Amino acid sequence: MRVSVTAAAVTGALALSALAVPVSQAAPAERPVIKKVVVNGGKPIVVGTRSRQKIAVSVTASSPSGIADAYVFLWHGHIDEVDAVLGQDRARGACTVAPGDPTTSTCKATITIDPRSSLGRNSLAGTWQAAGGAVAATGDQNDESVDETAVPVRLQRFSKLTVNASPEPVSKGRTLTVTGKLTRANWETFTYRGYSKQPVRLQFRKKGATTYTTVRTVTSSSTGTLKATVKAAADGYWRYSFAGTSTTPAVSAPGDYVDVKITGKS
């Protein structure tokens, strides 16, 4: 993808136009070179149903005359069929010249994602692209560039996981039932709904130990519920742990402590 945009076009829906203008329409003498685009520190962006997420973005670019401005916008879909765009909170970023190199600057900004106004479809979870643009310090608006190899960014639906082990306390050797539920944000109803048919690990941490050991893997039901039975052998903590998917982050439930009693002793 090679496109040319104006700085004002990277906020909101106007960024759509940036994806449709070929570079060949402008012939700048000092087109900037995009060296690096970073979104959310390189980590996936996780969004729930209510809270706004303010995402840090930055562009490092260079030009013989220096960099006047740089910006980032996120887009989802195919270059020919873009179905969602997220732009910076402000059109201009805060640029800092690299020490000892006046031709290179890193410009930082933020993109705020409000699930109720920015998303609205569960199909938007997954891989987005981050396009970084820069403007050379020549005073000519044509002297600008957008990174032609957009950086992939993962946007995920926030997940929750619960656990309950019972009965508590339990006699050694008796059956312990461990239940729980895996849910994730639904951007269409703005509620949390069960995540079905997902492998979730049942784990145990013996009292005094520091790490959990996987006992077995349980598949979540059509409503996201989990259930497993085990023999009570020792005092310790039980939890469920989900490894995550491309659209949903990993999550582990807080450990539920179970006191195992030896028959005949208090």
PDB file of C-alpha atoms in Angstrom:
ATOM      1  CA  MET A   1       0.000   0.000   0.000  1.00  0.00           C
ATOM      2  CA  ARG A   2       1.349   3.413  -0.983  1.00  0.00           C
ATOM      3  CA  VAL A   3      -0.819   6.410  -0.231  1.00  0.00           C
ATOM      4  CA  SER A   4      -0.520  10.125   0.425  1.00  0.00           C
ATOM      5  CA  VAL A   5      -2.521  12.001   3.057  1.00  0.00           C
ATOM      6  CA  THR A   6      -2.793  15.399   4.650  1.00  0.00           C
ATOM      7  CA  ALA A   7      -2.282  15.757   8.386  1.00  0.00           C
ATOM      8  CA  ALA A   8      -5.906  16.747   8.933  1.00  0.00           C
ATOM      9  CA  ALA A   9      -7.113  13.548   7.278  1.00  0.00           C
ATOM     10  CA  VAL A  10      -5.955  11.208  10.013  1.00  0.00           C
ATOM     11  CA  THR A  11      -8.666  11.962  12.542  1.00  0.00           C
ATOM     12  CA  GLY A  12     -11.934  10.069  12.499  1.00  0.00           C
ATOM     13  CA  ALA A  13     -13.553   8.940   9.270  1.00  0.00           C
ATOM     14  CA  LEU A  14     -11.524  11.389   7.172  1.00  0.00           C
ATOM     15  CA  ALA A  15      -8.646   8.918   7.359  1.00  0.00           C
ATOM     16  CA  LEU A  16     -10.565   6.778   4.865  1.00  0.00           C
ATOM     17  CA  SER A  17      -9.598   9.182   2.125  1.00  0.00           C
ATOM     18  CA  ALA A  18      -5.934   8.645   2.947  1.00  0.00           C
ATOM     19  CA  LEU A  19      -6.155   5.056   1.784  1.00  0.00           C
ATOM     20  CA  ALA A  20      -7.403   5.952  -1.671  1.00  0.00           C
ATOM     21  CA  VAL A  21      -4.933   8.619  -2.883  1.00  0.00           C
ATOM     22  CA  PRO A  22      -1.934   7.218  -4.779  1.00  0.00           C
ATOM     23  CA  VAL A  23       1.500   8.638  -4.157  1.00  0.00           C
ATOM     24  CA  SER A  24       1.928   9.327  -7.856  1.00  0.00           C
ATOM     25  CA  GLN A  25      -0.416  12.319  -7.574  1.00  0.00           C
ATOM     26  CA  ALA A  26       2.326  14.180  -5.722  1.00  0.00           C
ATOM     27  CA  ALA A  27       5.991  14.507  -6.642  1.00  0.00           C
ATOM     28  CA  PRO A  28       7.693  15.788  -3.493  1.00  0.00           C
ATOM     29  CA  ALA A  29      11.389  16.553  -3.476  1.00  0.00           C
ATOM     30  CA  GLU A  30      11.902  15.421   0.103  1.00  0.00           C
ATOM     31  CA  ARG A  31       9.385  12.683   0.787  1.00  0.00           C
ATOM     32  CA  PRO A  32       9.972  11.491   4.376  1.00  0.00           C
ATOM     33  CA  VAL A  33      11.044   7.957   5.119  1.00  0.00           C
ATOM     34  CA  ILE A  34       9.007   6.177   7.786  1.00  0.00           C
ATOM     35  CA  LYS A  35      11.434   4.236   9.977  1.00  0.00           C
ATOM     36  CA  LYS A  36       9.153   2.862  12.677  1.00  0.00           C
ATOM     37  CA  VAL A  37       5.502   2.841  13.722  1.00  0.00           C
ATOM     38  CA  VAL A  38       4.632   1.707  17.263  1.00  0.00           C
ATOM     39  CA  VAL A  39       1.106   1.187  18.605  1.00  0.00           C
ATOM     40  CA  ASN A  40       0.386   0.454  22.284  1.00  0.00           C
ATOM     41  CA  GLY A  41       4.004  -0.477  22.920  1.00  0.00           C
ATOM     42  CA  GLY A  42       3.663  -3.385  20.510  1.00  0.00           C
ATOM     43  CA  LYS A  43       1.070  -5.107  22.709  1.00  0.00           C
ATOM     44  CA  PRO A  44      -2.479  -6.096  21.696  1.00  0.00           C
ATOM     45  CA  ILE A  45      -5.211  -3.536  22.356  1.00  0.00           C
ATOM     46  CA  VAL A  46      -7.879  -4.963  24.668  1.00  0.00           C
ATOM     47  CA  VAL A  47     -11.281  -3.259  24.821  1.00  0.00           C
ATOM     48  CA  GLY A  48     -14.245  -4.066  27.065  1.00  0.00           C
ATOM     49  CA  THR A  49     -17.835  -2.862  26.893  1.00  0.00           C
ATOM     50  CA  ARG A  50     -17.707   0.508  28.633  1.00  0.00           C
ATOM     51  CA  SER A  51     -14.253   1.893  29.410  1.00  0.00           C
ATOM     52  CA  ARG A  52     -12.478   4.054  26.870  1.00  0.00           C
ATOM     53  CA  GLN A  53      -8.953   2.927  26.022  1.00  0.00           C
ATOM     54  CA  LYS A  54      -6.365   5.639  25.322  1.00  0.00           C
ATOM     55  CA  ILE A  55      -3.693   4.062  23.134  1.00  0.00           C
ATOM     56  CA  ALA A  56      -0.196   5.518  22.742  1.00  0.00           C
ATOM     57  CA  VAL A  57       1.114   5.667  19.171  1.00  0.00           C
ATOM     58  CA  SER A  58       4.359   6.961  17.697  1.00  0.00           C
ATOM     59  CA  VAL A  59       6.086   7.416  14.354  1.00  0.00           C
ATOM     60  CA  THR A  60       9.816   7.761  13.760  1.00  0.00           C
ATOM     61  CA  ALA A  61      10.599   9.338  10.393  1.00  0.00           C
ATOM     62  CA  SER A  62      13.384  11.191   8.631  1.00  0.00           C
ATOM     63  CA  SER A  63      13.760  13.722   5.823  1.00  0.00           C
ATOM     64  CA  PRO A  64      16.731  15.852   4.669  1.00  0.00           C
ATOM     65  CA  SER A  65      14.910  18.979   5.893  1.00  0.00           C
ATOM     66  CA  GLY A  66      13.651  17.344   9.091  1.00  0.00           C
ATOM     67  CA  ILE A  67      10.132  16.335  10.147  1.00  0.00           C
ATOM     68  CA  ALA A  68       7.377  18.874  10.733  1.00  0.00           C
ATOM     69  CA  ASP A  69       4.670  16.436  11.811  1.00  0.00           C
ATOM     70  CA  ALA A  70       3.796  12.761  11.899  1.00  0.00           C
ATOM     71  CA  TYR A  71       0.677  10.770  12.686  1.00  0.00           C
ATOM     72  CA  VAL A  72      -0.900   7.306  12.905  1.00  0.00           C
ATOM     73  CA  PHE A  73      -4.318   5.940  12.032  1.00  0.00           C
ATOM     74  CA  LEU A  74      -5.668   2.397  12.381  1.00  0.00           C
ATOM     75  CA  TRP A  75      -7.799   0.722   9.742  1.00  0.00           C
ATOM     76  CA  HIS A  76      -9.630  -2.580   9.438  1.00  0.00           C
ATOM     77  CA  GLY A  77     -10.542  -4.587   6.375  1.00  0.00           C
ATOM     78  CA  HIS A  78      -8.905  -4.754   2.958  1.00  0.00           C
ATOM     79  CA  ILE A  79      -7.222  -1.814   1.265  1.00  0.00           C
ATOM     80  CA  ASP A  80     -10.049  -1.851  -1.313  1.00  0.00           C
ATOM     81  CA  GLU A  81     -12.795  -2.340   1.299  1.00  0.00           C
ATOM     82  CA  VAL A  82     -11.876  -0.525   4.506  1.00  0.00           C
ATOM     83  CA  ASP A  83     -14.750  -0.955   6.983  1.00  0.00           C
ATOM     84  CA  ALA A  84     -13.452   0.922  10.060  1.00  0.00           C
ATOM     85  CA  VAL A  85     -10.902   3.643  10.833  1.00  0.00           C
ATOM     86  CA  LEU A  86      -9.580   5.000  14.135  1.00  0.00           C
ATOM     87  CA  GLY A  87      -7.731   8.313  14.103  1.00  0.00           C
ATOM     88  CA  GLN A  88      -5.621  10.285  16.549  1.00  0.00           C
ATOM     89  CA  ASP A  89      -7.235  12.394  19.258  1.00  0.00           C
ATOM     90  CA  ARG A  90      -5.388  15.389  17.822  1.00  0.00           C
ATOM     91  CA  ALA A  91      -4.276  15.885  14.220  1.00  0.00           C
ATOM     92  CA  ARG A  92      -0.725  16.858  15.208  1.00  0.00           C
ATOM     93  CA  GLY A  93       1.624  14.756  17.268  1.00  0.00           C
ATOM     94  CA  ALA A  94       4.299  15.896  19.711  1.00  0.00           C
ATOM     95  CA  CYS A  95       7.592  15.553  17.835  1.00  0.00           C
ATOM     96  CA  THR A  96      11.085  15.212  19.323  1.00  0.00           C
ATOM     97  CA  VAL A  97      14.226  15.490  17.208  1.00  0.00           C
ATOM     98  CA  ALA A  98      16.674  12.598  17.587  1.00  0.00           C
ATOM     99  CA  PRO A  99      19.856  13.564  19.490  1.00  0.00           C
ATOM    100  CA  GLY A 100      22.591  14.456  17.018  1.00  0.00           C
ATOM    101  CA  ASP A 101      20.351  13.854  13.978  1.00  0.00           C
ATOM    102  CA  PRO A 102      18.180  16.845  12.972  1.00  0.00           C
ATOM    103  CA  THR A 103      16.787  14.908  10.009  1.00  0.00           C
ATOM    104  CA  THR A 104      14.996  12.373  12.223  1.00  0.00           C
ATOM    105  CA  SER A 105      12.141  12.858  14.690  1.00  0.00           C
ATOM    106  CA  THR A 106       9.816  10.680  16.751  1.00  0.00           C
ATOM    107  CA  CYS A 107       6.278  12.018  17.016  1.00  0.00           C
ATOM    108  CA  LYS A 108       3.921  10.738  19.713  1.00  0.00           C
ATOM    109  CA  ALA A 109       0.128  10.931  20.018  1.00  0.00           C
ATOM    110  CA  THR A 110      -2.874   8.992  21.350  1.00  0.00           C
ATOM    111  CA  ILE A 111      -5.881   7.240  19.857  1.00  0.00           C
ATOM    112  CA  THR A 112      -8.922   6.851  22.113  1.00  0.00           C
ATOM    113  CA  ILE A 113     -11.134   3.821  21.492  1.00  0.00           C
ATOM    114  CA  ASP A 114     -14.652   4.011  22.919  1.00  0.00           C
ATOM    115  CA  PRO A 115     -16.384   0.643  22.404  1.00  0.00           C
ATOM    116  CA  ARG A 116     -19.810   2.289  22.262  1.00  0.00           C
ATOM    117  CA  SER A 117     -18.959   4.768  19.522  1.00  0.00           C
ATOM    118  CA  SER A 118     -15.824   3.414  17.827  1.00  0.00           C
ATOM    119  CA  LEU A 119     -16.683  -0.270  17.469  1.00  0.00           C
ATOM    120  CA  GLY A 120     -20.214  -1.770  17.597  1.00  0.00           C
ATOM    121  CA  ARG A 121     -19.404  -5.024  15.763  1.00  0.00           C
ATOM    122  CA  ASN A 122     -17.745  -8.150  17.125  1.00  0.00           C
ATOM    123  CA  SER A 123     -16.305  -8.794  13.668  1.00  0.00           C
ATOM    124  CA  LEU A 124     -13.915  -5.873  14.242  1.00  0.00           C
ATOM    125  CA  ALA A 125     -11.934  -7.982  16.726  1.00  0.00           C
ATOM    126  CA  GLY A 126      -8.720  -9.361  15.276  1.00  0.00           C
ATOM    127  CA  THR A 127      -6.021  -7.865  13.076  1.00  0.00           C
ATOM    128  CA  TRP A 128      -6.018  -4.184  12.137  1.00  0.00           C
ATOM    129  CA  GLN A 129      -3.357  -2.201  10.290  1.00  0.00           C
ATOM    130  CA  ALA A 130      -1.553   0.879  11.604  1.00  0.00           C
ATOM    131  CA  ALA A 131      -0.472   3.360   8.937  1.00  0.00           C
ATOM    132  CA  GLY A 132       2.120   5.931   9.940  1.00  0.00           C
ATOM    133  CA  GLY A 133       2.542   9.193   8.054  1.00  0.00           C
ATOM    134  CA  ALA A 134       5.008  12.062   8.229  1.00  0.00           C
ATOM    135  CA  VAL A 135       5.365  15.576   6.764  1.00  0.00           C
ATOM    136  CA  ALA A 136       8.752  17.015   5.821  1.00  0.00           C
ATOM    137  CA  ALA A 137       9.745  20.391   7.271  1.00  0.00           C
ATOM    138  CA  THR A 138       9.755  22.078   3.850  1.00  0.00           C
ATOM    139  CA  GLY A 139       6.476  23.933   4.171  1.00  0.00           C
ATOM    140  CA  ASP A 140       5.137  21.958   1.226  1.00  0.00           C
ATOM    141  CA  GLN A 141       2.094  19.824   2.120  1.00  0.00           C
ATOM    142  CA  ASN A 142       2.952  17.532  -0.799  1.00  0.00           C
ATOM    143  CA  ASP A 143       6.148  16.468   0.957  1.00  0.00           C
ATOM    144  CA  GLU A 144       4.561  13.737   3.017  1.00  0.00           C
ATOM    145  CA  SER A 145       4.476   9.996   3.179  1.00  0.00           C
ATOM    146  CA  VAL A 146       2.538   7.091   4.655  1.00  0.00           C
ATOM    147  CA  ASP A 147       4.260   3.845   5.563  1.00  0.00           C
ATOM    148  CA  GLU A 148       3.635   1.528   2.632  1.00  0.00           C
ATOM    149  CA  THR A 149       4.057  -1.579   4.795  1.00  0.00           C
ATOM    150  CA  ALA A 150       1.421  -1.021   7.453  1.00  0.00           C
ATOM    151  CA  VAL A 151       2.089  -2.468  10.916  1.00  0.00           C
ATOM    152  CA  PRO A 152      -0.382  -5.181  12.024  1.00  0.00           C
ATOM    153  CA  VAL A 153      -2.156  -4.423  15.306  1.00  0.00           C
ATOM    154  CA  ARG A 154      -4.312  -6.851  17.269  1.00  0.00           C
ATOM    155  CA  LEU A 155      -7.588  -5.521  18.713  1.00  0.00           C
ATOM    156  CA  GLN A 156      -9.208  -7.915  21.200  1.00  0.00           C
ATOM    157  CA  ARG A 157     -12.428  -8.322  23.179  1.00  0.00           C
ATOM    158  CA  PHE A 158     -11.770  -8.189  26.950  1.00  0.00           C
ATOM    159  CA  SER A 159     -12.198 -11.569  28.656  1.00  0.00           C
ATOM    160  CA  LYS A 160     -13.214 -12.707  32.148  1.00  0.00           C
ATOM    161  CA  LEU A 161     -12.851 -16.064  33.891  1.00  0.00           C
ATOM    162  CA  THR A 162     -14.299 -17.282  37.204  1.00  0.00           C
ATOM    163  CA  VAL A 163     -13.785 -20.365  39.373  1.00  0.00           C
ATOM    164  CA  ASN A 164     -15.447 -22.009  42.343  1.00  0.00           C
ATOM    165  CA  ALA A 165     -14.287 -25.248  43.985  1.00  0.00           C
ATOM    166  CA  SER A 166     -16.676 -27.023  46.350  1.00  0.00           C
ATOM    167  CA  PRO A 167     -17.371 -28.324  48.891  1.00  0.00           C
ATOM    168  CA  GLU A 168     -15.110 -26.316  51.179  1.00  0.00           C
ATOM    169  CA  PRO A 169     -13.630 -27.773  53.289  1.00  0.00           C
ATOM    170  CA  VAL A 170     -13.532 -31.273  51.823  1.00  0.00           C
ATOM    171  CA  SER A 171     -12.358 -34.613  53.207  1.00  0.00           C
ATOM    172  CA  LYS A 172      -9.241 -36.095  51.636  1.00  0.00           C
ATOM    173  CA  GLY A 173     -10.097 -38.497  48.824  1.00  0.00           C
ATOM    174  CA  ARG A 174     -13.598 -37.116  48.331  1.00  0.00           C
ATOM    175  CA  THR A 175     -14.826 -35.574  45.081  1.00  0.00           C
ATOM    176  CA  LEU A 176     -14.237 -31.889  44.512  1.00  0.00           C
ATOM    177  CA  THR A 177     -16.303 -30.094  41.857  1.00  0.00           C
ATOM    178  CA  VAL A 178     -14.669 -27.124  40.149  1.00  0.00           C
ATOM    179  CA  THR A 179     -16.974 -24.848  38.164  1.00  0.00           C
ATOM    180  CA  GLY A 180     -16.392 -21.579  36.343  1.00  0.00           C
ATOM    181  CA  LYS A 181     -17.316 -19.445  33.363  1.00  0.00           C
ATOM    182  CA  LEU A 182     -15.418 -17.896  30.458  1.00  0.00           C
ATOM    183  CA  THR A 183     -16.938 -14.707  29.072  1.00  0.00           C
ATOM    184  CA  ARG A 184     -15.818 -11.915  26.766  1.00  0.00           C
ATOM    185  CA  ALA A 185     -16.987  -8.472  25.735  1.00  0.00           C
ATOM    186  CA  ASN A 186     -19.783  -8.338  23.194  1.00  0.00           C
ATOM    187  CA  TRP A 187     -19.418  -5.058  21.261  1.00  0.00           C
ATOM    188  CA  GLU A 188     -22.913  -5.362  19.812  1.00  0.00           C
ATOM    189  CA  THR A 189     -24.847  -5.683  23.081  1.00  0.00           C
ATOM    190  CA  PHE A 190     -22.221  -4.076  25.361  1.00  0.00           C
ATOM    191  CA  THR A 191     -22.466  -6.999  27.778  1.00  0.00           C
ATOM    192  CA  TYR A 192     -20.306 -10.012  28.577  1.00  0.00           C
ATOM    193  CA  ARG A 193     -21.374 -13.252  26.916  1.00  0.00           C
ATOM    194  CA  GLY A 194     -20.106 -16.812  27.292  1.00  0.00           C
ATOM    195  CA  TYR A 195     -17.224 -17.859  25.031  1.00  0.00           C
ATOM    196  CA  SER A 196     -18.163 -21.342  23.843  1.00  0.00           C
ATOM    197  CA  LYS A 197     -16.154 -24.389  22.740  1.00  0.00           C
ATOM    198  CA  GLN A 198     -12.853 -23.082  24.073  1.00  0.00           C
ATOM    199  CA  PRO A 199     -10.143 -25.223  25.718  1.00  0.00           C
ATOM    200  CA  VAL A 200      -9.544 -24.024  29.274  1.00  0.00           C
ATOM    201  CA  ARG A 201      -6.950 -25.520  31.622  1.00  0.00           C
ATOM    202  CA  LEU A 202      -7.900 -26.598  35.134  1.00  0.00           C
ATOM    203  CA  GLN A 203      -4.865 -25.911  37.327  1.00  0.00           C
ATOM    204  CA  PHE A 204      -3.820 -26.589  40.927  1.00  0.00           C
ATOM    205  CA  ARG A 205      -1.248 -24.914  43.176  1.00  0.00           C
ATOM    206  CA  LYS A 206      -0.429 -26.786  46.362  1.00  0.00           C
ATOM    207  CA  LYS A 207      -0.302 -24.750  49.569  1.00  0.00           C
ATOM    208  CA  GLY A 208       3.199 -23.310  49.928  1.00  0.00           C
ATOM    209  CA  ALA A 209       4.045 -23.718  46.228  1.00  0.00           C
ATOM    210  CA  THR A 210       4.558 -20.802  43.830  1.00  0.00           C
ATOM    211  CA  THR A 211       3.426 -22.232  40.507  1.00  0.00           C
ATOM    212  CA  TYR A 212       0.304 -23.842  39.089  1.00  0.00           C
ATOM    213  CA  THR A 213       0.231 -27.270  37.423  1.00  0.00           C
ATOM    214  CA  THR A 214      -2.314 -28.169  34.770  1.00  0.00           C
ATOM    215  CA  VAL A 215      -4.513 -31.073  35.863  1.00  0.00           C
ATOM    216  CA  ARG A 216      -6.669 -31.361  32.737  1.00  0.00           C
ATOM    217  CA  THR A 217      -8.253 -29.350  29.937  1.00  0.00           C
ATOM    218  CA  VAL A 218     -11.973 -28.580  29.949  1.00  0.00           C
ATOM    219  CA  THR A 219     -14.017 -27.299  26.995  1.00  0.00           C
ATOM    220  CA  SER A 220     -16.393 -24.421  27.686  1.00  0.00           C
ATOM    221  CA  SER A 221     -20.108 -25.063  27.053  1.00  0.00           C
ATOM    222  CA  SER A 222     -22.371 -23.182  24.649  1.00  0.00           C
ATOM    223  CA  THR A 223     -22.822 -20.558  27.382  1.00  0.00           C
ATOM    224  CA  GLY A 224     -19.163 -20.493  28.436  1.00  0.00           C
ATOM    225  CA  THR A 225     -19.584 -22.558  31.608  1.00  0.00           C
ATOM    226  CA  LEU A 226     -16.907 -24.939  32.864  1.00  0.00           C
ATOM    227  CA  LYS A 227     -17.140 -27.996  35.096  1.00  0.00           C
ATOM    228  CA  ALA A 228     -14.719 -30.668  36.244  1.00  0.00           C
ATOM    229  CA  THR A 229     -14.489 -33.152  39.114  1.00  0.00           C
ATOM    230  CA  VAL A 230     -11.271 -34.194  40.850  1.00  0.00           C
ATOM    231  CA  LYS A 231     -10.219 -36.099  43.952  1.00  0.00           C
ATOM    232  CA  ALA A 232      -9.223 -33.885  46.861  1.00  0.00           C
ATOM    233  CA  ALA A 233      -5.645 -34.726  47.821  1.00  0.00           C
ATOM    234  CA  ALA A 234      -4.045 -31.662  49.460  1.00  0.00           C
ATOM    235  CA  ASP A 235      -4.683 -28.116  50.604  1.00  0.00           C
ATOM    236  CA  GLY A 236      -4.264 -25.621  47.808  1.00  0.00           C
ATOM    237  CA  TYR A 237      -5.650 -23.322  45.155  1.00  0.00           C
ATOM    238  CA  TRP A 238      -7.731 -24.260  42.119  1.00  0.00           C
ATOM    239  CA  ARG A 239      -8.174 -22.072  39.077  1.00  0.00           C
ATOM    240  CA  TYR A 240      -9.072 -22.073  35.393  1.00  0.00           C
ATOM    241  CA  SER A 241      -6.665 -20.588  32.845  1.00  0.00           C
ATOM    242  CA  PHE A 242      -7.433 -19.621  29.239  1.00  0.00           C
ATOM    243  CA  ALA A 243      -4.600 -19.252  26.706  1.00  0.00           C
ATOM    244  CA  GLY A 244      -6.484 -16.751  24.533  1.00  0.00           C
ATOM    245  CA  THR A 245      -7.206 -16.487  20.791  1.00  0.00           C
ATOM    246  CA  SER A 246      -6.508 -13.915  18.103  1.00  0.00           C
ATOM    247  CA  THR A 247      -9.679 -12.034  19.084  1.00  0.00           C
ATOM    248  CA  THR A 248      -9.648 -12.617  22.857  1.00  0.00           C
ATOM    249  CA  PRO A 249      -6.780 -12.183  25.358  1.00  0.00           C
ATOM    250  CA  ALA A 250      -5.494 -14.815  27.749  1.00  0.00           C
ATOM    251  CA  VAL A 251      -6.984 -14.746  31.254  1.00  0.00           C
ATOM    252  CA  SER A 252      -6.675 -16.721  34.484  1.00  0.00           C
ATOM    253  CA  ALA A 253      -9.169 -16.814  37.341  1.00  0.00           C
ATOM    254  CA  PRO A 254      -7.989 -15.961  40.869  1.00  0.00           C
ATOM    255  CA  GLY A 255      -7.169 -19.143  42.773  1.00  0.00           C
ATOM    256  CA  ASP A 256      -9.927 -20.594  44.980  1.00  0.00           C
ATOM    257  CA  TYR A 257      -8.406 -22.089  48.145  1.00  0.00           C
ATOM    258  CA  VAL A 258      -9.690 -25.443  49.365  1.00  0.00           C
ATOM    259  CA  ASP A 259      -8.898 -26.845  52.799  1.00  0.00           C
ATOM    260  CA  VAL A 260      -8.577 -30.644  52.611  1.00  0.00           C
ATOM    261  CA  LYS A 261      -9.346 -32.416  55.885  1.00  0.00           C
ATOM    262  CA  ILE A 262      -7.879 -35.776  56.888  1.00  0.00           C
ATOM    263  CA  THR A 263     -10.663 -37.997  58.220  1.00  0.00           C
ATOM    264  CA  GLY A 264     -10.580 -38.249  62.001  1.00  0.00           C
ATOM    265  CA  LYS A 265      -8.554 -35.058  62.457  1.00  0.00           C
ATOM    266  CA  SER A 266      -9.778 -31.533  63.011  1.00  0.00           C
TER     267      SER A 266
END
